[in-house]
Amino acid sequence: MKVLVTRDILEEALAIVGASAEMEVWREPYPIPREVLLEKVADKVGLLCMLTDRIDDEVLARGANLRVVSQMAVGYDNIDVAACARYGVPVGNTPGVLTETTADTAFALLLATARRMNESERFLRAGLWKMWDPTLLLGRDVHHATIGIIGMGRIGYEMARRAYGFQMHILYTGNRPNEEAERNFEAQRVELATLLNQSDFVSVHTPLNGQTRHLLGAEQFAQMKPTAILVNTARGAIVDQKALYIALNEGVIGGAGLDVFEREPLPMDDPLLTLPNVVLVPHIGSASIATRNNMAVLAAKNLIAGIQGKPLLHQVLPA
Ligand code: DGY
């Protein structure tokens, strides 16, 4: 049974795949080119893919023998899940194992942006630090501030836990109440407009789909406090990035900590790079050694279950 792994993943996961299948691994340090994917998928029964691979009708038509698509990520907006269902191909993903690591990244971005960490480091490294100064690089307090969490799923919940530890007041939006978050962290479910209007920090933790694309744009930024800081570790396209640049540049909001972008990698001429009040990192939300290993192992197990016709450990269902 031949399978394709579209990036070089950690050894433990490759060993799981290799023990039950004949595996081909794309080992270059960049995503597998589209035409290579289309060619290589033709004789495979399993595909272990990344969020950088677009899996759509064309791939499924070429991969006529596919029995499973196993994504090494929790997000799956790169996969046409409905098309996979039409082809009878189950889709696996890797929720749970990256929850806390991603919440750590979101909270790190929140702190770094609020307290101007990156700007301060650039200042120091440039040799501009001459003396202690009572007004140097003043930031915003995180403790006791109000945070608005958009999407109280697994990662949103862990973000709330961290925020509660900083004695923050927690607002959230979600399709349904999260009673645990309300009980454990005194979180309050509100409408998006209220969240935007009352929060000092807004952190995005919702999947990207038809309903959430450009959920935050010029109109929403105008509802936020001029000092508010936006944190996004979910997907870039949930935020209208052009509108975000304008809002940051014109002082409509105070700052942003971003791990994800509408176009990745972020082009080096993107105007966001010119702003001092943003902290930008390259989609590293889940990038700890242990978590990336756990994600790879879970994706490998989903792959093997799929090619053996067994239920996946985590299967994405079509909307
Ligand atoms: C995901 O899993 O969706 C992240 O974006 C990568 O960890």
XYZ file of C-alpha atoms in Angstrom, residues 107 110-115 139-147 162-163 166-169 200-201 229:
25
model
C -0.709 34.664 25.023
C -0.562 39.311 23.516
C 2.097 40.042 26.138
C 4.793 40.902 23.604
C 2.538 43.374 21.792
C 1.114 44.951 24.953
C 4.538 45.427 26.526
C 3.144 49.689 27.144
C -0.279 48.527 28.300
C -1.087 46.403 31.326
C -2.385 42.921 30.638
C -3.395 42.008 34.189
C -6.942 43.031 35.102
C -7.664 44.110 31.500
C -10.594 42.763 29.455
C -9.974 40.127 26.818
C -4.212 31.840 30.735
C -6.117 35.131 30.805
C -3.656 37.182 34.794
C -6.911 38.184 36.491
C -8.383 39.362 33.214
C -12.091 39.834 32.643
C -8.649 45.728 25.583
C -7.396 42.614 23.786
C -4.646 44.953 20.613
